[in-house]
Coordinates of N, CA, C and O in Angstrom, one line a residue:
T1 N 17.3 -19.9 -9.4 CA 18.4 -20.1 -10.4 C 19.2 -18.8 -10.6 O 20.2 -18.8 -11.3
M2 N 18.9 -17.7 -9.9 CA 19.6 -16.5 -10.0 C 20.2 -16.2 -8.6 O 19.5 -16.4 -7.6
P3 N 21.4 -15.7 -8.5 CA 22.0 -15.3 -7.2 C 21.1 -14.3 -6.5 O 20.6 -13.4 -7.1
K4 N 21.0 -14.5 -5.2 CA 20.3 -13.6 -4.3 C 21.1 -13.1 -3.2 O 22.0 -13.9 -2.7
E5 N 20.9 -11.9 -2.7 CA 21.5 -11.5 -1.5 C 21.0 -12.3 -0.3 O 19.8 -12.6 -0.2
P6 N 21.9 -12.8 0.5 CA 21.5 -13.7 1.7 C 20.4 -13.1 2.5 O 19.4 -13.8 2.9
A7 N 20.4 -11.8 2.8 CA 19.4 -11.2 3.6 C 18.1 -11.2 2.9 O 17.0 -11.4 3.5
V8 N 18.1 -10.9 1.6 CA 16.8 -11.0 0.8 C 16.3 -12.4 0.8 O 15.1 -12.6 0.9
L9 N 17.1 -13.3 0.6 CA 16.7 -14.7 0.5 C 16.1 -15.2 1.9 O 15.0 -15.8 1.9
R10 N 16.7 -14.8 3.0 CA 16.1 -15.1 4.3 C 14.8 -14.5 4.4 O 13.8 -15.1 4.9
Q11 N 14.6 -13.2 4.0 CA 13.3 -12.6 4.1 C 12.3 -13.2 3.2 O 11.1 -13.4 3.6
N12 N 12.7 -13.6 2.0 CA 11.8 -14.3 1.1 C 11.2 -15.6 1.7 O 10.1 -15.9 1.6
I13 N 12.1 -16.3 2.4 CA 11.7 -17.6 3.1 C 10.7 -17.3 4.1 O 9.6 -17.9 4.2
L14 N 10.9 -16.2 4.9 CA 9.9 -15.9 6.0 C 8.6 -15.4 5.4 O 7.5 -15.8 5.9
D15 N 8.7 -14.6 4.3 CA 7.5 -14.1 3.7 C 6.7 -15.2 3.1 O 5.4 -15.2 3.2
T16 N 7.3 -16.2 2.4 CA 6.6 -17.3 1.8 C 6.0 -18.2 2.9 O 4.8 -18.6 2.8
T17 N 6.7 -18.4 4.0 CA 6.2 -19.2 5.1 C 4.9 -18.5 5.7 O 3.9 -19.1 5.9
A18 N 5.0 -17.2 5.8 CA 3.8 -16.4 6.4 C 2.7 -16.5 5.4 O 1.5 -16.7 5.8
A19 N 2.9 -16.4 4.1 CA 1.9 -16.5 3.1 C 1.2 -17.9 3.1 O 0.0 -18.0 3.0
V20 N 2.0 -19.0 3.2 CA 1.5 -20.3 3.3 C 0.6 -20.5 4.5 O -0.5 -21.0 4.5
L21 N 1.0 -20.0 5.7 CA 0.2 -20.1 6.9 C -1.0 -19.2 6.8 O -2.1 -19.6 7.2
A22 N -0.9 -18.0 6.2 CA -2.1 -17.2 6.0 C -3.1 -17.8 5.1 O -4.3 -17.5 5.2
C23 N -2.7 -18.7 4.2 CA -3.7 -19.4 3.3 C -4.4 -20.5 4.0 O -5.4 -21.0 3.5
G24 N -4.0 -20.7 5.3 CA -4.8 -21.7 6.0 C -4.1 -23.1 6.2 O -4.7 -24.0 6.8
I25 N -2.9 -23.2 5.8 CA -2.2 -24.5 6.0 C -2.0 -24.6 7.5 O -1.5 -23.7 8.2
D26 N -2.4 -25.8 8.0 CA -2.3 -26.0 9.4 C -1.1 -26.9 9.7 O -1.1 -28.1 9.4
P27 N -0.1 -26.3 10.3 CA 1.2 -27.1 10.6 C 0.9 -28.3 11.6 O 1.8 -29.1 11.7
K28 N -0.2 -28.3 12.2 CA -0.6 -29.5 13.0 C -1.0 -30.7 12.2 O -1.1 -31.8 12.7
K29 N -1.4 -30.4 10.9 CA -1.9 -31.4 10.0 C -1.0 -31.8 8.9 O -1.3 -32.6 8.1
C30 N 0.1 -31.0 8.7 CA 1.0 -31.3 7.7 C 2.4 -30.9 8.1 O 2.6 -30.2 9.1
F31 N 3.4 -31.3 7.3 CA 4.8 -30.9 7.6 C 5.1 -29.7 6.8 O 4.9 -29.6 5.6
L32 N 5.6 -28.7 7.4 CA 6.1 -27.5 6.8 C 7.6 -27.4 7.1 O 8.0 -27.3 8.2
F33 N 8.4 -27.4 6.0 CA 9.8 -27.4 6.2 C 10.5 -26.6 5.1 O 9.9 -26.4 4.0
R34 N 11.7 -26.2 5.3 CA 12.5 -25.5 4.3 C 13.3 -26.6 3.5 O 14.1 -27.2 4.0
Q35 N 12.9 -26.7 2.3 CA 13.5 -27.7 1.4 C 15.1 -27.6 1.4 O 15.7 -28.7 1.4
S36 N 15.6 -26.5 1.5 CA 17.1 -26.3 1.4 C 17.8 -26.9 2.6 O 19.0 -27.1 2.5
V37 N 17.1 -27.3 3.6 CA 17.8 -28.0 4.8 C 17.7 -29.5 4.7 O 18.2 -30.2 5.6
V38 N 17.1 -30.0 3.6 CA 17.0 -31.4 3.4 C 18.0 -31.8 2.3 O 17.7 -31.6 1.1
P39 N 19.1 -32.3 2.6 CA 20.2 -32.6 1.6 C 19.8 -33.6 0.6 O 20.3 -33.6 -0.5
Q40 N 18.8 -34.4 0.9 CA 18.4 -35.5 -0.1 C 17.8 -34.9 -1.3 O 17.9 -35.6 -2.4
H41 N 17.3 -33.7 -1.3 CA 16.8 -33.1 -2.6 C 17.9 -32.9 -3.5 O 17.8 -33.3 -4.7
A42 N 19.0 -32.3 -3.1 CA 20.2 -32.1 -4.0 C 20.9 -33.4 -4.3 O 21.3 -33.5 -5.5
E43 N 20.9 -34.3 -3.4 CA 21.6 -35.6 -3.6 C 20.8 -36.4 -4.7 O 21.4 -36.9 -5.6
L44 N 19.5 -36.4 -4.6 CA 18.7 -37.1 -5.6 C 18.8 -36.4 -6.9 O 18.9 -37.0 -8.0
A45 N 18.8 -35.1 -6.9 CA 18.9 -34.3 -8.2 C 20.2 -34.7 -8.9 O 20.2 -34.8 -10.1
W46 N 21.3 -34.8 -8.1 CA 22.6 -35.2 -8.7 C 22.4 -36.6 -9.4 O 22.8 -36.8 -10.6
I47 N 21.9 -37.6 -8.7 CA 21.7 -38.9 -9.2 C 20.8 -38.9 -10.5 O 21.2 -39.4 -11.5
L48 N 19.7 -38.2 -10.4 CA 18.8 -38.1 -11.6 C 19.4 -37.4 -12.7 O 19.2 -37.7 -13.9
G49 N 20.2 -36.3 -12.4 CA 20.9 -35.6 -13.4 C 21.9 -36.4 -14.2 O 22.1 -36.2 -15.4
C50 N 22.4 -37.4 -13.6 CA 23.4 -38.3 -14.2 C 22.6 -39.3 -15.1 O 23.2 -40.0 -15.9
L51 N 21.3 -39.4 -15.0 CA 20.5 -40.2 -15.9 C 19.7 -39.4 -17.0 O 19.0 -40.0 -17.8
T52 N 19.9 -38.1 -16.9 CA 19.1 -37.2 -17.8 C 20.0 -36.7 -18.9 O 21.1 -36.1 -18.6
N53 N 19.6 -36.8 -20.2 CA 20.5 -36.2 -21.2 C 20.2 -34.7 -21.5 O 19.1 -34.2 -21.3
V54 N 21.3 -34.1 -21.8 CA 21.3 -32.6 -22.0 C 20.3 -32.2 -23.1 O 19.6 -31.2 -23.0
P55 N 20.3 -32.9 -24.3 CA 19.4 -32.5 -25.4 C 18.0 -32.4 -24.9 O 17.2 -31.5 -25.3
R56 N 17.6 -33.3 -24.0 CA 16.2 -33.3 -23.5 C 15.9 -32.0 -22.8 O 14.9 -31.4 -22.9
L57 N 16.9 -31.6 -21.9 CA 16.7 -30.4 -21.1 C 16.7 -29.1 -22.0 O 16.0 -28.2 -21.8
L58 N 17.5 -29.2 -23.1 CA 17.6 -28.0 -24.0 C 16.4 -27.8 -24.8 O 16.1 -26.7 -25.3
R59 N 15.5 -28.8 -24.9 CA 14.3 -28.7 -25.7 C 13.1 -28.1 -24.9 O 12.1 -27.7 -25.4
L60 N 13.3 -28.0 -23.5 CA 12.2 -27.5 -22.7 C 12.0 -26.0 -23.0 O 12.9 -25.2 -23.0
P61 N 10.7 -25.6 -23.2 CA 10.5 -24.2 -23.6 C 10.9 -23.2 -22.5 O 11.3 -22.1 -22.8
Q62 N 10.7 -23.6 -21.3 CA 11.1 -22.7 -20.2 C 12.6 -22.3 -20.2 O 13.0 -21.2 -20.0
W63 N 13.4 -23.3 -20.6 CA 14.9 -23.1 -20.7 C 15.1 -22.1 -21.8 O 15.8 -21.1 -21.7
K64 N 14.4 -22.3 -23.0 CA 14.7 -21.4 -24.1 C 14.2 -19.9 -23.8 O 14.9 -19.0 -24.1
M65 N 13.1 -19.8 -23.1 CA 12.6 -18.5 -22.8 C 13.5 -17.8 -21.8 O 13.8 -16.6 -22.0
K66 N 13.8 -18.4 -20.7 CA 14.6 -17.8 -19.7 C 16.0 -17.6 -20.2 O 16.6 -16.5 -19.8
R67 N 16.6 -18.5 -21.0 CA 17.9 -18.2 -21.5 C 17.9 -17.0 -22.4 O 18.8 -16.2 -22.3
D68 N 16.9 -16.8 -23.2 CA 16.8 -15.7 -24.1 C 16.7 -14.4 -23.2 O 17.3 -13.4 -23.6
S69 N 16.0 -14.5 -22.1 CA 15.9 -13.3 -21.2 C 17.2 -13.0 -20.5 O 17.4 -11.9 -20.0
Q70 N 18.1 -13.9 -20.5 CA 19.4 -13.7 -19.9 C 20.5 -13.6 -21.0 O 21.7 -14.0 -20.8
N71 N 20.1 -13.0 -22.1 CA 21.1 -12.7 -23.2 C 21.8 -14.0 -23.7 O 23.0 -14.0 -23.9
N72 N 21.0 -15.1 -23.8 CA 21.6 -16.4 -24.3 C 22.7 -16.9 -23.4 O 23.5 -17.7 -23.8
E73 N 22.7 -16.5 -22.1 CA 23.7 -17.0 -21.2 C 23.1 -17.7 -20.0 O 23.4 -17.4 -18.9
G74 N 22.2 -18.6 -20.3 CA 21.5 -19.4 -19.2 C 22.6 -20.1 -18.4 O 23.6 -20.6 -18.9
T75 N 22.3 -20.3 -17.1 CA 23.2 -21.0 -16.2 C 22.9 -22.5 -16.2 O 21.9 -22.9 -16.6
V76 N 23.9 -23.2 -15.7 CA 23.7 -24.7 -15.5 C 22.5 -24.9 -14.5 O 21.7 -25.8 -14.7
G77 N 22.4 -24.0 -13.5 CA 21.3 -24.2 -12.5 C 20.0 -24.0 -13.2 O 19.0 -24.8 -12.9
L78 N 19.9 -23.1 -14.1 CA 18.6 -22.9 -14.9 C 18.4 -24.1 -15.8 O 17.2 -24.6 -15.8
L79 N 19.4 -24.6 -16.4 CA 19.2 -25.8 -17.3 C 18.8 -27.0 -16.5 O 17.9 -27.8 -16.9
T80 N 19.4 -27.2 -15.3 CA 19.1 -28.5 -14.6 C 18.0 -28.3 -13.6 O 17.6 -29.3 -12.9
Y81 N 17.4 -27.1 -13.5 CA 16.3 -26.9 -12.5 C 15.1 -27.9 -12.7 O 14.6 -28.5 -11.7
P82 N 14.7 -28.3 -13.9 CA 13.7 -29.3 -14.0 C 14.1 -30.7 -13.4 O 13.2 -31.4 -13.0
V83 N 15.4 -31.0 -13.4 CA 15.8 -32.2 -12.8 C 15.6 -32.1 -11.2 O 15.2 -33.1 -10.6
L84 N 15.9 -31.0 -10.7 CA 15.7 -30.7 -9.3 C 14.2 -30.8 -9.0 O 13.8 -31.4 -8.0
Q85 N 13.4 -30.3 -9.8 CA 11.9 -30.4 -9.6 C 11.5 -31.9 -9.6 O 10.7 -32.3 -8.8
A86 N 12.1 -32.7 -10.5 CA 11.8 -34.1 -10.6 C 12.2 -34.8 -9.3 O 11.5 -35.6 -8.7
A87 N 13.4 -34.4 -8.8 CA 13.9 -34.9 -7.5 C 12.9 -34.6 -6.4 O 12.6 -35.4 -5.5
D88 N 12.4 -33.3 -6.4 CA 11.5 -32.9 -5.3 C 10.2 -33.7 -5.3 O 9.7 -34.0 -4.3
I89 N 9.8 -34.1 -6.5 CA 8.6 -34.9 -6.6 C 8.9 -36.4 -6.3 O 8.1 -37.0 -5.5
L90 N 9.9 -36.9 -6.8 CA 10.2 -38.4 -6.7 C 10.7 -38.7 -5.3 O 10.5 -39.8 -4.8
L91 N 11.4 -37.8 -4.6 CA 12.0 -38.1 -3.3 C 10.9 -38.5 -2.3 O 11.1 -39.4 -1.5
Y92 N 9.7 -38.0 -2.5 CA 8.6 -38.3 -1.6 C 7.6 -39.4 -2.2 O 6.6 -39.6 -1.6
K93 N 8.1 -39.9 -3.3 CA 7.3 -41.0 -4.0 C 5.9 -40.5 -4.2 O 4.9 -41.2 -4.1
S94 N 5.8 -39.3 -4.7 CA 4.5 -38.7 -5.0 C 3.8 -39.4 -6.2 O 4.5 -39.8 -7.1
T95 N 2.5 -39.6 -6.0 CA 1.8 -40.3 -7.1 C 1.0 -39.3 -7.9 O 0.7 -39.6 -9.1
H96 N 0.6 -38.1 -7.3 CA -0.1 -37.1 -8.0 C 0.4 -35.7 -7.7 O 0.8 -35.5 -6.5
V97 N 0.6 -34.9 -8.7 CA 1.2 -33.6 -8.5 C 0.3 -32.5 -9.1 O 0.0 -32.5 -10.3
P98 N -0.1 -31.5 -8.3 CA -0.8 -30.4 -8.8 C 0.1 -29.5 -9.7 O 1.1 -29.1 -9.2
V99 N -0.2 -29.2 -10.9 CA 0.6 -28.4 -11.8 C -0.3 -27.5 -12.6 O -1.4 -27.8 -12.9
G100 N 0.3 -26.4 -13.0 CA -0.3 -25.5 -14.0 C 0.1 -26.0 -15.4 O 1.1 -26.8 -15.6
E101 N -0.5 -25.5 -16.4 CA -0.2 -25.9 -17.8 C 1.3 -25.6 -18.1 O 1.9 -26.4 -18.9
D102 N 1.9 -24.6 -17.5 CA 3.2 -24.3 -17.9 C 4.2 -25.3 -17.3 O 5.4 -25.2 -17.6
Q103 N 3.8 -26.1 -16.4 CA 4.7 -27.1 -15.7 C 4.4 -28.5 -16.2 O 5.1 -29.5 -15.7
V104 N 3.5 -28.7 -17.1 CA 3.2 -30.1 -17.6 C 4.5 -30.8 -18.2 O 4.7 -31.9 -17.9
L105 N 5.2 -30.1 -19.0 CA 6.4 -30.7 -19.6 C 7.5 -31.0 -18.5 O 8.2 -32.0 -18.7
H106 N 7.5 -30.3 -17.5 CA 8.5 -30.6 -16.4 C 8.0 -31.9 -15.7 O 8.8 -32.7 -15.3
L107 N 6.7 -32.0 -15.5 CA 6.2 -33.2 -14.9 C 6.4 -34.4 -15.8 O 6.7 -35.5 -15.3
E108 N 6.2 -34.2 -17.1 CA 6.5 -35.3 -18.0 C 8.0 -35.7 -17.9 O 8.3 -36.9 -18.0
L109 N 8.9 -34.8 -17.7 CA 10.3 -35.1 -17.5 C 10.4 -36.0 -16.3 O 11.1 -37.0 -16.3
A110 N 9.8 -35.6 -15.2 CA 9.8 -36.4 -13.9 C 9.3 -37.8 -14.2 O 9.8 -38.8 -13.7
Q111 N 8.2 -37.9 -15.0 CA 7.7 -39.2 -15.3 C 8.7 -40.0 -16.1 O 8.9 -41.2 -15.8
D112 N 9.3 -39.4 -17.1 CA 10.3 -40.1 -17.9 C 11.5 -40.6 -17.0 O 12.0 -41.7 -17.2
I113 N 11.9 -39.7 -16.2 CA 13.1 -40.0 -15.3 C 12.7 -41.2 -14.4 O 13.5 -42.1 -14.2
A114 N 11.5 -41.1 -13.8 CA 11.1 -42.2 -12.9 C 11.1 -43.6 -13.7 O 11.6 -44.6 -13.2
Q115 N 10.5 -43.5 -14.9 CA 10.4 -44.8 -15.7 C 11.8 -45.3 -16.1 O 12.1 -46.5 -16.0
H116 N 12.7 -44.3 -16.4 CA 14.1 -44.7 -16.8 C 14.8 -45.3 -15.6 O 15.5 -46.4 -15.7
F117 N 14.7 -44.7 -14.4 CA 15.3 -45.2 -13.2 C 14.8 -46.6 -12.8 O 15.5 -47.5 -12.5
N118 N 13.4 -46.7 -12.9 CA 12.8 -48.0 -12.6 C 13.3 -49.1 -13.5 O 13.5 -50.3 -13.1
K119 N 13.4 -48.8 -14.8 CA 13.8 -49.8 -15.8 C 15.2 -50.2 -15.5 O 15.6 -51.4 -15.6
K120 N 16.1 -49.3 -15.1 CA 17.5 -49.5 -14.9 C 17.8 -50.2 -13.5 O 18.6 -51.1 -13.5
Y121 N 17.0 -49.8 -12.5 CA 17.3 -50.3 -11.1 C 16.2 -51.1 -10.5 O 16.4 -51.5 -9.3
G122 N 15.1 -51.2 -11.1 CA 14.0 -51.9 -10.5 C 12.9 -51.0 -10.0 O 13.2 -49.8 -9.8
E123 N 11.7 -51.4 -9.9 CA 10.6 -50.5 -9.5 C 10.9 -49.9 -8.1 O 11.0 -50.6 -7.1
F124 N 11.0 -48.6 -8.2 CA 11.3 -47.8 -6.9 C 10.4 -46.6 -6.8 O 9.8 -46.3 -5.8
F125 N 10.3 -45.8 -7.9 CA 9.6 -44.6 -7.9 C 8.2 -44.8 -8.6 O 8.2 -45.3 -9.7
P126 N 7.1 -44.3 -7.9 CA 5.9 -44.3 -8.7 C 6.0 -43.2 -9.8 O 6.8 -42.3 -9.7
V127 N 5.3 -43.5 -10.9 CA 5.3 -42.5 -12.0 C 4.2 -41.5 -11.7 O 3.0 -41.9 -11.7
P128 N 4.5 -40.2 -11.3 CA 3.5 -39.3 -10.9 C 2.6 -38.8 -12.0 O 3.0 -38.7 -13.1
K129 N 1.4 -38.6 -11.6 CA 0.3 -38.1 -12.6 C 0.0 -36.7 -12.3 O 0.1 -36.2 -11.1
A130 N -0.3 -35.9 -13.3 CA -0.6 -34.5 -13.2 C -2.0 -34.3 -12.7 O -3.0 -35.0 -13.1
I131 N -2.2 -33.4 -11.8 CA -3.5 -32.8 -11.4 C -3.5 -31.4 -11.9 O -2.9 -30.5 -11.4
L132 N -4.3 -31.2 -13.0 CA -4.3 -29.8 -13.6 C -5.4 -29.0 -12.9 O -6.5 -29.5 -12.7
S133 N -5.1 -27.8 -12.7 CA -6.0 -26.9 -12.0 C -7.1 -26.5 -13.0 O -6.9 -26.5 -14.2
E134 N -8.3 -26.1 -12.5 CA -9.4 -25.8 -13.4 C -9.5 -24.3 -13.6 O -10.5 -23.8 -14.1
L135 N -8.5 -23.5 -13.3 CA -8.5 -22.1 -13.4 C -8.6 -21.6 -14.8 O -8.1 -22.0 -15.7

C-alpha cells in the first residue's frame, strides 16, 4: 500500500520466492506464482469493492492504526486493501484460510462479502472459514 522503488520491489519478490522455497515448498506439488501477473485479482477486487461500503472499511482497526502512522493521511489503497485480500481468497473459492489473530476481522469481511455476493447473484463463492494458528 506504500509506493516502492521498482528495483526494490523486484528484489523483494525474488527474496520472498527464495524464502518460500527455502521453507520447503515444493513447486512440483503446488503452484507458485506472482499474484501481480494475474489480472483477475484486481478485477475481482474492483467488483467486490463495488459491493463493500466505506463505513465498514473505516471501522477496521488495521485501517485506523496505519492511517494514524501516516499522519491521518491513509491512502485509498490502504483503505481498500482488505477488499483485495477478500478477492485473493474468494478468487480461488477457498473454503479454509490460515490466519493470525490480527487478520480475523479481514477474513470476516471476506465472509460477509461472499455472503452478500451470493445473496445478490446466487451461490457462487464458498464462505471461507478461519484456521487459526496455535502459536
